[in-house]
XYZ file of C-alpha atoms in Angstrom:
644
model
C 105.212 -99.522 -117.094
C 107.952 -97.414 -115.444
C 109.597 -96.915 -118.835
C 106.252 -95.745 -120.289
C 105.808 -93.178 -117.495
C 109.354 -91.898 -118.045
C 108.681 -91.635 -121.804
C 105.440 -89.683 -121.198
C 107.259 -87.280 -118.863
C 109.996 -86.775 -121.457
C 107.409 -86.046 -124.155
C 105.674 -83.493 -121.929
C 108.960 -81.817 -121.084
C 109.914 -81.747 -124.751
C 106.527 -80.265 -125.672
C 106.877 -77.525 -123.052
C 110.321 -76.623 -124.407
C 109.042 -76.617 -127.987
C 106.527 -73.942 -127.042
C 109.344 -71.456 -126.464
C 111.706 -72.456 -129.273
C 111.352 -69.770 -131.936
C 112.393 -70.278 -135.552
C 115.399 -68.192 -136.622
C 113.147 -65.763 -138.516
C 109.550 -66.016 -137.289
C 108.393 -62.801 -138.965
C 104.703 -63.812 -139.243
C 104.316 -62.123 -142.627
C 102.057 -64.993 -143.698
C 100.122 -65.190 -140.419
C 96.505 -66.331 -140.995
C 95.218 -63.293 -139.085
C 96.432 -61.053 -141.933
C 93.176 -61.091 -143.874
C 90.235 -59.048 -145.133
C 88.328 -58.184 -141.973
C 84.660 -59.129 -141.639
C 82.061 -58.162 -139.054
C 81.559 -60.773 -136.310
C 84.318 -63.104 -137.551
C 87.007 -62.751 -134.891
C 90.050 -64.987 -134.731
C 92.551 -66.012 -132.079
C 95.949 -64.742 -133.227
C 98.948 -66.355 -131.517
C 102.603 -65.363 -131.719
C 105.843 -66.579 -130.145
C 108.374 -63.875 -129.274
C 111.937 -64.627 -128.203
C 113.919 -61.725 -126.750
C 117.711 -61.905 -126.819
C 120.904 -59.914 -127.117
C 122.099 -59.633 -130.680
C 124.367 -57.640 -132.969
C 124.173 -55.881 -136.309
C 126.004 -57.321 -139.325
C 126.635 -60.702 -137.696
C 128.130 -63.726 -139.431
C 124.612 -64.433 -140.704
C 125.030 -61.407 -142.998
C 127.795 -63.093 -145.003
C 129.082 -60.423 -147.414
C 126.498 -57.669 -146.773
C 126.550 -54.913 -148.023
C 129.048 -55.868 -150.781
C 126.521 -58.478 -151.890
C 123.185 -56.786 -151.214
C 121.194 -60.025 -151.342
C 123.155 -61.206 -148.298
C 121.641 -58.325 -146.301
C 118.254 -60.079 -146.499
C 119.393 -63.437 -145.143
C 117.545 -64.830 -142.092
C 119.122 -63.502 -138.933
C 120.921 -60.641 -140.682
C 120.270 -57.176 -139.209
C 122.182 -54.645 -141.335
C 120.502 -51.599 -139.726
C 122.326 -48.458 -140.947
C 125.685 -50.181 -141.471
C 127.096 -49.417 -138.031
C 128.200 -52.338 -135.868
C 126.663 -52.292 -132.414
C 124.889 -54.458 -129.841
C 121.097 -54.556 -130.089
C 118.133 -56.227 -128.403
C 115.777 -58.139 -130.663
C 112.616 -60.169 -130.858
C 113.037 -63.203 -133.137
C 116.344 -61.762 -134.433
C 114.559 -59.003 -136.332
C 114.749 -55.207 -136.332
C 111.999 -54.098 -135.978
C 110.420 -57.169 -134.424
C 107.502 -59.061 -136.033
C 104.553 -56.937 -137.105
C 101.166 -57.881 -135.649
C 98.318 -57.321 -138.139
C 94.868 -58.331 -136.889
C 91.202 -57.361 -137.112
C 89.003 -55.528 -134.646
C 87.615 -58.042 -132.131
C 90.452 -60.567 -132.499
C 92.105 -62.066 -129.439
C 95.884 -61.677 -129.437
C 98.142 -64.136 -127.601
C 101.873 -63.461 -127.389
C 104.066 -66.029 -125.664
C 107.137 -64.012 -124.747
C 110.267 -65.927 -123.801
C 113.018 -63.801 -122.270
C 116.454 -65.061 -123.301
C 118.303 -61.881 -122.286
C 120.700 -62.988 -119.567
C 120.210 -60.939 -116.419
C 117.512 -58.658 -117.880
C 113.917 -58.416 -116.756
C 111.537 -57.115 -119.414
C 107.939 -56.381 -120.370
C 106.103 -55.322 -123.537
C 103.528 -52.543 -123.820
C 100.927 -52.577 -126.595
C 100.957 -48.862 -127.405
C 97.467 -47.700 -128.412
C 95.644 -50.830 -127.188
C 93.568 -49.556 -124.250
C 93.228 -52.923 -122.469
C 89.607 -52.598 -121.372
C 88.954 -55.479 -118.933
C 92.613 -56.566 -119.209
C 94.761 -53.941 -117.406
C 97.219 -56.621 -116.269
C 98.245 -57.047 -119.930
C 99.316 -53.405 -120.411
C 102.954 -54.404 -120.029
C 104.439 -51.670 -117.832
C 107.121 -53.275 -115.687
C 106.564 -52.609 -111.936
C 103.216 -50.901 -112.554
C 100.935 -53.462 -114.195
C 103.175 -56.522 -113.853
C 106.491 -57.738 -112.527
C 109.295 -57.696 -115.080
C 109.591 -61.042 -116.848
C 112.813 -62.631 -115.528
C 115.466 -64.067 -117.805
C 114.825 -67.653 -118.933
C 111.084 -67.439 -118.232
C 107.984 -67.127 -120.389
C 104.999 -64.819 -119.896
C 101.789 -65.031 -121.896
C 100.047 -61.815 -122.931
C 96.410 -62.403 -123.829
C 93.871 -59.682 -124.639
C 91.065 -58.753 -127.000
C 91.733 -55.886 -129.417
C 88.846 -53.422 -129.606
C 90.878 -50.355 -130.633
C 91.211 -50.189 -134.423
C 94.019 -48.237 -136.001
C 97.781 -47.965 -136.318
C 99.587 -48.834 -133.099
C 102.862 -50.483 -132.113
C 104.372 -52.654 -129.415
C 107.593 -51.955 -127.557
C 109.625 -52.826 -124.509
C 108.476 -50.943 -121.414
C 111.175 -51.658 -118.889
C 114.477 -49.843 -118.792
C 115.723 -48.634 -122.171
C 114.780 -51.696 -124.198
C 112.719 -50.077 -126.927
C 115.641 -47.781 -127.800
C 117.808 -50.783 -128.707
C 115.412 -52.766 -130.876
C 112.486 -54.233 -128.929
C 109.613 -52.728 -130.910
C 107.335 -53.537 -133.845
C 104.118 -52.579 -135.614
C 100.659 -53.453 -134.258
C 97.888 -52.702 -136.756
C 94.210 -53.372 -136.054
C 92.082 -53.203 -139.199
C 88.290 -53.024 -139.473
C 85.636 -54.470 -141.714
C 84.990 -52.121 -144.648
C 81.510 -51.184 -143.374
C 83.030 -49.936 -140.091
C 85.989 -48.089 -141.640
C 84.942 -44.437 -141.877
C 87.465 -43.600 -144.626
C 87.447 -46.794 -146.619
C 86.548 -44.986 -149.854
C 89.642 -42.780 -149.778
C 92.134 -45.491 -150.805
C 92.446 -48.597 -152.964
C 94.996 -50.558 -150.938
C 95.856 -50.934 -147.244
C 98.812 -53.330 -147.255
C 100.916 -54.566 -144.316
C 104.076 -53.841 -146.321
C 103.152 -50.147 -146.343
C 103.656 -49.831 -142.590
C 106.485 -47.388 -141.820
C 108.316 -47.470 -138.473
C 110.716 -44.564 -137.866
C 113.145 -44.117 -134.981
C 116.234 -42.122 -134.147
C 119.197 -44.432 -133.590
C 122.302 -44.301 -131.434
C 125.574 -45.785 -132.592
C 126.067 -47.632 -129.297
C 123.973 -49.471 -126.722
C 121.583 -46.947 -125.175
C 122.516 -47.788 -121.585
C 126.068 -46.678 -122.280
C 124.885 -43.311 -123.608
C 122.368 -42.896 -120.760
C 124.987 -43.458 -118.048
C 127.567 -41.280 -119.801
C 125.078 -38.439 -120.238
C 123.804 -38.473 -116.663
C 126.969 -39.327 -114.757
C 129.737 -37.894 -116.933
C 129.904 -35.540 -119.918
C 128.401 -37.621 -122.718
C 125.844 -36.081 -125.054
C 122.309 -37.287 -125.747
C 122.248 -36.461 -129.452
C 121.307 -39.241 -131.926
C 123.623 -39.669 -134.883
C 121.369 -41.683 -137.178
C 117.815 -42.812 -137.910
C 116.160 -45.968 -139.224
C 113.112 -46.614 -141.404
C 111.796 -50.125 -140.783
C 115.164 -50.960 -139.250
C 117.054 -50.090 -142.432
C 119.026 -47.221 -143.863
C 122.387 -45.856 -144.856
C 124.716 -44.104 -142.439
C 128.094 -45.807 -142.557
C 129.783 -45.764 -145.961
C 131.687 -48.854 -147.168
C 134.166 -49.027 -150.019
C 133.824 -51.736 -152.652
C 137.323 -52.555 -153.900
C 136.119 -54.613 -156.865
C 133.832 -51.909 -158.260
C 135.894 -49.019 -156.771
C 132.767 -47.262 -155.487
C 131.246 -46.328 -152.145
C 128.317 -48.466 -151.047
C 125.901 -48.613 -148.095
C 123.476 -51.005 -146.476
C 120.108 -51.100 -148.303
C 117.181 -48.732 -147.922
C 113.628 -49.895 -147.317
C 111.558 -49.952 -150.543
C 107.789 -49.370 -150.860
C 106.276 -50.497 -154.166
C 103.227 -48.850 -155.757
C 101.359 -49.017 -159.056
C 100.800 -45.790 -160.924
C 97.251 -44.444 -160.665
C 96.401 -46.248 -157.398
C 95.793 -44.826 -153.920
C 97.678 -46.376 -151.001
C 97.166 -46.120 -147.266
C 100.501 -45.783 -145.484
C 100.637 -46.236 -141.721
C 103.482 -44.216 -140.168
C 104.708 -44.929 -136.625
C 107.261 -42.999 -134.588
C 109.242 -45.052 -132.118
C 111.178 -41.887 -131.322
C 113.770 -42.307 -128.586
C 115.128 -38.862 -127.697
C 114.265 -35.201 -128.342
C 113.972 -35.784 -132.087
C 110.737 -34.657 -133.797
C 110.669 -36.220 -137.265
C 109.596 -34.353 -140.387
C 108.161 -36.946 -142.800
C 107.599 -36.363 -146.509
C 107.659 -38.103 -149.902
C 109.217 -36.274 -152.829
C 106.677 -34.950 -155.389
C 103.721 -36.474 -153.508
C 100.981 -34.950 -151.368
C 100.103 -36.622 -148.081
C 96.357 -36.928 -147.467
C 96.319 -37.404 -143.678
C 93.274 -39.292 -142.423
C 94.006 -40.570 -138.916
C 96.238 -40.166 -135.874
C 96.878 -42.690 -133.106
C 94.136 -44.853 -134.615
C 91.517 -42.079 -134.585
C 89.983 -40.855 -137.876
C 89.423 -37.192 -138.689
C 88.335 -35.116 -141.674
C 91.265 -35.497 -144.033
C 93.794 -32.759 -144.646
C 96.272 -32.485 -147.523
C 99.822 -31.476 -146.572
C 103.361 -31.690 -147.890
C 104.841 -32.963 -144.616
C 104.025 -34.139 -141.092
C 105.915 -33.825 -137.846
C 105.805 -37.007 -135.790
C 106.689 -36.909 -132.102
C 107.753 -39.998 -130.167
C 104.868 -42.447 -129.806
C 102.608 -40.796 -132.408
C 101.125 -42.517 -135.457
C 99.631 -40.991 -138.610
C 97.843 -42.654 -141.507
C 98.202 -41.028 -144.908
C 96.816 -41.763 -148.355
C 99.314 -41.391 -151.188
C 98.092 -41.147 -154.788
C 100.716 -42.608 -157.103
C 100.165 -39.986 -159.807
C 103.760 -39.115 -160.763
C 105.985 -40.414 -163.550
C 107.060 -44.035 -163.176
C 110.270 -43.604 -161.232
C 111.886 -43.849 -157.796
C 111.214 -41.160 -155.158
C 112.795 -40.490 -151.774
C 110.737 -41.119 -148.660
C 112.369 -38.761 -146.163
C 112.572 -38.727 -142.363
C 114.450 -35.664 -141.135
C 115.333 -35.315 -137.465
C 114.814 -32.005 -135.706
C 115.586 -30.873 -132.155
C 118.545 -32.823 -130.793
C 118.749 -34.772 -134.053
C 119.701 -31.573 -135.880
C 122.997 -31.370 -133.937
C 124.448 -34.323 -135.863
C 122.146 -34.003 -138.904
C 120.401 -37.303 -138.182
C 118.088 -38.371 -140.991
C 117.093 -41.421 -143.003
C 115.552 -42.220 -146.373
C 113.568 -44.983 -148.007
C 112.392 -45.425 -151.595
C 108.909 -45.153 -153.110
C 109.231 -47.272 -156.262
C 106.662 -47.345 -159.035
C 106.130 -50.793 -160.526
C 108.096 -51.036 -163.767
C 110.800 -48.606 -162.648
C 114.464 -49.527 -162.569
C 115.741 -50.914 -159.272
C 117.995 -47.986 -158.557
C 118.279 -45.022 -156.229
C 116.201 -41.903 -156.926
C 118.065 -39.341 -159.019
C 117.019 -36.502 -156.707
C 119.371 -34.965 -154.133
C 119.673 -36.824 -150.850
C 120.823 -35.756 -147.414
C 119.712 -33.919 -144.304
C 119.084 -30.504 -145.842
C 116.804 -31.852 -148.569
C 114.426 -33.348 -146.005
C 113.143 -29.898 -145.029
C 110.271 -29.866 -147.515
C 108.417 -26.582 -147.949
C 104.625 -26.269 -147.961
C 101.837 -27.041 -145.538
C 102.881 -29.012 -142.462
C 100.724 -30.862 -139.946
C 101.704 -30.903 -136.259
C 104.312 -28.108 -136.011
C 107.046 -28.258 -133.403
C 107.035 -25.381 -130.896
C 105.414 -22.974 -133.354
C 102.154 -21.099 -133.332
C 99.448 -22.054 -135.822
C 99.427 -20.404 -139.264
C 97.835 -21.224 -142.619
C 100.877 -23.394 -143.356
C 101.412 -24.819 -139.852
C 98.404 -26.863 -138.751
C 98.267 -28.094 -135.125
C 96.233 -31.159 -134.192
C 93.672 -28.897 -132.496
C 92.592 -27.783 -136.005
C 91.571 -31.333 -136.970
C 87.898 -32.340 -137.043
C 87.016 -35.636 -135.366
C 84.809 -38.016 -137.360
C 83.592 -39.809 -134.244
C 80.727 -38.496 -132.101
C 81.175 -36.600 -128.848
C 81.378 -38.449 -125.540
C 81.463 -37.634 -121.830
C 84.979 -36.251 -122.214
C 83.385 -33.149 -123.716
C 81.033 -32.293 -120.850
C 80.934 -28.542 -120.301
C 82.384 -28.786 -116.794
C 84.817 -31.584 -115.895
C 84.416 -33.530 -112.674
C 88.119 -33.125 -111.898
C 90.771 -30.756 -113.220
C 94.542 -30.845 -112.772
C 97.340 -28.473 -113.740
C 100.609 -30.274 -114.487
C 103.729 -28.157 -115.069
C 106.782 -29.762 -116.691
C 110.353 -28.604 -117.006
C 114.034 -29.303 -116.370
C 114.550 -28.250 -112.778
C 117.871 -27.147 -111.321
C 117.712 -29.184 -108.143
C 120.089 -31.498 -106.241
C 118.993 -34.877 -107.599
C 120.516 -37.414 -105.194
C 120.279 -40.122 -107.863
C 123.089 -38.428 -109.772
C 124.822 -35.844 -107.547
C 125.486 -35.693 -103.816
C 126.542 -32.182 -102.896
C 129.426 -30.007 -104.094
C 132.092 -32.570 -103.202
C 130.745 -34.795 -106.023
C 130.701 -32.043 -108.653
C 132.966 -29.102 -107.780
C 131.282 -25.766 -108.521
C 134.266 -24.662 -110.624
C 135.217 -27.589 -112.816
C 137.877 -26.244 -115.150
C 137.053 -26.693 -118.815
C 133.792 -28.560 -118.188
C 130.387 -27.033 -118.833
C 126.982 -28.257 -117.627
C 128.367 -30.077 -114.601
C 124.985 -29.974 -112.889
C 122.172 -32.239 -114.100
C 118.834 -30.580 -114.812
C 116.079 -32.995 -113.842
C 112.901 -33.334 -115.979
C 109.936 -33.326 -113.557
C 106.170 -32.810 -113.383
C 105.005 -30.382 -110.687
C 108.567 -30.585 -109.316
C 108.106 -34.319 -108.624
C 110.183 -37.152 -110.068
C 108.136 -40.288 -110.484
C 109.636 -43.526 -109.227
C 108.449 -47.033 -109.935
C 107.097 -48.935 -106.914
C 108.725 -52.057 -105.419
C 105.649 -54.092 -106.389
C 103.033 -53.508 -109.114
C 100.106 -51.606 -107.519
C 97.697 -53.181 -109.989
C 98.239 -56.650 -108.525
C 100.055 -56.039 -105.189
C 98.793 -52.697 -103.929
C 98.931 -53.683 -100.271
C 102.616 -54.638 -100.561
C 103.582 -51.014 -101.227
C 104.265 -48.658 -98.284
C 101.558 -46.022 -98.603
C 103.954 -43.173 -97.849
C 105.603 -43.883 -101.205
C 102.581 -42.386 -103.010
C 102.293 -38.622 -103.410
C 101.187 -35.788 -105.665
C 101.373 -32.002 -105.603
C 98.527 -31.807 -103.061
C 99.926 -34.367 -100.615
C 103.716 -34.036 -100.792
C 105.202 -32.884 -97.493
C 108.233 -30.996 -98.872
C 108.891 -27.751 -100.673
C 109.717 -29.453 -103.949
C 110.878 -26.213 -105.545
C 113.809 -26.165 -103.100
C 114.302 -29.856 -102.313
C 114.367 -32.910 -104.557
C 111.047 -34.801 -104.430
C 110.661 -38.383 -105.596
C 107.662 -40.689 -105.108
C 105.116 -42.802 -106.928
C 103.458 -39.719 -108.432
C 99.770 -40.679 -108.407
C 96.608 -38.803 -109.325
C 93.344 -40.512 -108.406
C 89.992 -40.020 -110.138
C 86.667 -41.775 -109.823
C 85.403 -44.227 -112.395
C 83.485 -42.432 -115.194
C 84.787 -39.007 -114.197
C 85.276 -36.384 -116.870
C 88.897 -35.372 -116.264
C 90.652 -32.290 -117.614
C 94.451 -32.088 -117.701
C 96.119 -28.753 -118.393
C 99.728 -29.732 -119.142
C 102.256 -26.919 -119.261
C 105.830 -26.930 -120.533
C 107.312 -23.944 -118.739
C 110.225 -23.819 -121.181
C 112.809 -22.357 -118.791
C 115.734 -23.975 -120.591
C 116.210 -25.310 -124.119
C 113.716 -25.595 -126.931
C 112.647 -29.033 -125.816
C 109.976 -31.543 -126.704
C 107.810 -33.631 -124.361
C 105.358 -35.921 -126.196
C 103.011 -37.180 -123.476
C 101.502 -40.654 -123.812
C 98.567 -41.973 -121.767
C 97.948 -45.681 -121.222
C 94.460 -47.128 -120.886
C 92.550 -44.159 -122.347
C 92.487 -41.902 -125.346
C 91.978 -38.195 -124.812
C 90.402 -35.314 -126.694
C 92.876 -32.529 -127.475
C 90.650 -29.506 -126.793
C 93.311 -26.787 -126.567
C 96.941 -26.085 -127.453
C 99.121 -23.003 -127.802
C 102.651 -21.737 -127.461
C 102.517 -18.551 -125.369
C 106.175 -17.552 -125.550
C 109.645 -19.055 -125.295
C 108.808 -19.714 -121.655
C 105.834 -19.497 -119.337
C 104.855 -20.518 -115.801
C 102.181 -22.546 -114.113
C 100.929 -19.350 -112.470
C 100.655 -17.511 -115.803
C 98.657 -20.324 -117.401
C 96.323 -20.548 -114.379
C 95.793 -16.786 -114.519
C 94.966 -16.880 -118.224
C 92.596 -19.778 -117.612
C 90.800 -17.953 -114.802
C 90.390 -14.976 -117.136
C 88.818 -17.216 -119.785
C 91.720 -16.791 -122.213
C 92.525 -20.480 -122.784
C 90.338 -21.477 -125.708
C 88.668 -24.903 -125.614
C 87.105 -26.766 -128.522
C 84.314 -28.927 -127.088
C 82.617 -29.543 -130.450
C 84.699 -32.049 -132.450
C 88.294 -32.170 -131.165
C 90.496 -35.014 -132.321
C 91.104 -38.142 -130.217
C 94.727 -39.117 -129.507
C 96.792 -41.010 -126.948
C 100.089 -39.175 -127.538
C 100.537 -35.424 -127.957
C 103.403 -32.958 -127.748
C 103.289 -30.045 -125.321
C 104.615 -26.825 -126.903
C 107.692 -25.466 -125.142
C 106.576 -22.303 -123.354
C 102.952 -23.321 -123.840
C 100.288 -25.850 -122.942
C 97.839 -28.498 -124.088
C 94.393 -29.144 -122.610
C 93.232 -32.757 -122.643
C 89.861 -34.266 -121.753
C 89.447 -37.878 -120.669
C 86.381 -39.981 -119.965
C 87.842 -42.157 -117.196
C 85.876 -45.309 -118.026
C 88.693 -47.854 -117.701
C 89.542 -48.766 -114.074
C 93.169 -49.437 -113.258
C 96.578 -47.868 -112.689
C 97.568 -46.165 -115.938
C 100.903 -44.576 -116.735
C 101.122 -41.123 -118.338
C 104.656 -40.113 -119.218
C 106.958 -38.310 -121.574
C 107.765 -40.732 -124.388
C 111.414 -39.692 -124.607
C 113.381 -42.553 -123.081
C 115.799 -40.543 -120.963
C 113.071 -38.273 -119.605
C 110.728 -41.101 -118.656
C 113.513 -43.167 -117.125
C 114.479 -40.403 -114.684
C 110.909 -39.717 -113.589
C 108.939 -37.525 -116.031
C 105.580 -39.199 -115.596
C 102.753 -40.002 -113.214
C 100.201 -42.718 -112.507
C 96.514 -42.074 -113.174
C 94.495 -44.276 -110.811
C 90.982 -44.696 -112.180
C 88.438 -46.045 -109.723
C 88.839 -47.874 -106.434
C 90.633 -51.149 -105.887
C 87.307 -52.970 -105.779
C 86.452 -51.704 -109.283
C 89.637 -52.946 -110.968
C 89.374 -56.313 -112.782
C 90.645 -59.221 -110.729
C 94.254 -60.281 -111.053
C 94.591 -63.394 -113.265
C 95.128 -66.659 -111.443
C 98.776 -67.479 -110.651
C 99.877 -64.024 -111.816
C 103.608 -63.504 -111.086
C 104.497 -61.646 -107.897
C 107.561 -59.637 -106.917
C 108.651 -57.045 -104.376
C 110.910 -56.249 -101.458
C 112.267 -58.961 -99.185
C 112.655 -57.221 -95.812
C 115.360 -58.575 -93.550
C 113.741 -60.482 -90.707
C 115.707 -62.249 -87.971
C 114.334 -65.765 -88.140
C 114.726 -68.563 -85.551
C 117.379 -71.186 -86.296
C 116.364 -73.662 -88.951
C 115.002 -77.021 -87.809
C 117.932 -79.281 -88.660
C 115.760 -82.365 -88.344
C 113.645 -81.137 -91.271
C 116.799 -80.430 -93.273
C 118.088 -83.931 -92.462
C 114.773 -85.466 -93.460
C 114.956 -83.897 -96.930
C 118.610 -84.786 -97.489
C 118.396 -88.477 -96.677
């Protein structure tokens, strides 16, 4: 009998371990939830994610790239040919794509195998109605998941469209913890179903700028020393060519392989393009000889527009229809970095290959300069609208109006962003730390990206589940802060509170005092209507924008503006966003550039009161400060009792 009990315990332990053991390459490309969607036929879609430290071009790659087939072996991450440490889910870059249908329930069992690293995953574009605790923002909606532990994300997906998932603690998404998350609809619910013949998972395109070293190293060097923050490379679906190898046998230069997208001539294909942009690197996307029929952004359909190229800012997604109407051949798919990516000419390419064409590289010129395609462009970067430069405010929403478009909002906030020249005690402590005259060294003083002169800090406990554990004097905003933040560094849990079901207007200004920068702002928990946008000049001020607004000179489109969850703010200009605050919780809004967000360029939007937020799940993990308390001497008799 005792032996039977021991055997049962061993089986249970073994079963619990098996739940977190992930196959070497669990890519889920044959997951049963990848299907033709039908109305009222939801499924439960379960995935196992294992996070770990990894490396490009490991022993698993054998002779890659000299033998190209070796580059596709399980566990091989060739990336762009450069050797560097990475963070991965299931030893893949990007991590496994999630492809489900509207109404499905998604379960992700995440096992953290990164020694000494807490982590969390955000489901970018999934609004988490009724499940705010699953939003995945470490120290805001949950405690970071400690090393060697498992956390289960479980939520229903009611937000169709092209989204993605990524690490949301520290700098994890910059080093490889990201992947596609696509929510399809039944044909009768898809407003643009007739515009394309195929919508295939393999036509999902994930683009990101890429550093040639672990991001933490670059972050610390940039903020504490004299290192730059300029990406040197880019990836398309984790692949590309940057480092050149020499093949002694064939006496030619070779590279790691490009991603290939196959099409059949005469067919129309829906491509879903995702920017996991890391730094100030707007991406110009184009396909040689092909027009892009753009039909959706951030999962929100609009009246289509035909363009030659699109700019994607970090966190944005665009769906395009490509008609394969050219000669049967190979064509470059181009991602050209702008902004800080232009300093080192960071770019990447993939191949659009017509079925029946030779498996070879396109015979058209390649390289950074050839990615600057002429013609009509959607979503210009820091430029005023023209016939050839079409901002998102010129798009026509296909969905009906909602309370976000009420004539007069219930609450209105002006939020001014910029790099402020202020003594940031996180990096500098007075002139003795950085001498005012450092010979031969420029830019010795850090300029701090802030909103309303406030740097956001994460709380010691997640307010969504442990609000009462947070000292209330840690919360502030421009109306409550007790300092002159223009003269003194201000840091707090930057929080703006609105009532449930308020119509909220945000006028976000990039004052543009220094640099021609880029701040793509992403909101969790809600989508917003982009009702206004303009670049006024190379720089502006909060006071100038308020004055223009009071004079009625900021134009607002309250008829059919596009829905988005991520939008860039023109440098020296503004955007005006409208939100129907119908989702109670604590929701992060932040710049989606990793370095900017990590040093405080964001704020928390609290929607509703604590009593209106969904209850915390049972046994939800807790964390927080452990204040030093002088305790009475331990009862040695109790200690003795437990040690005998």
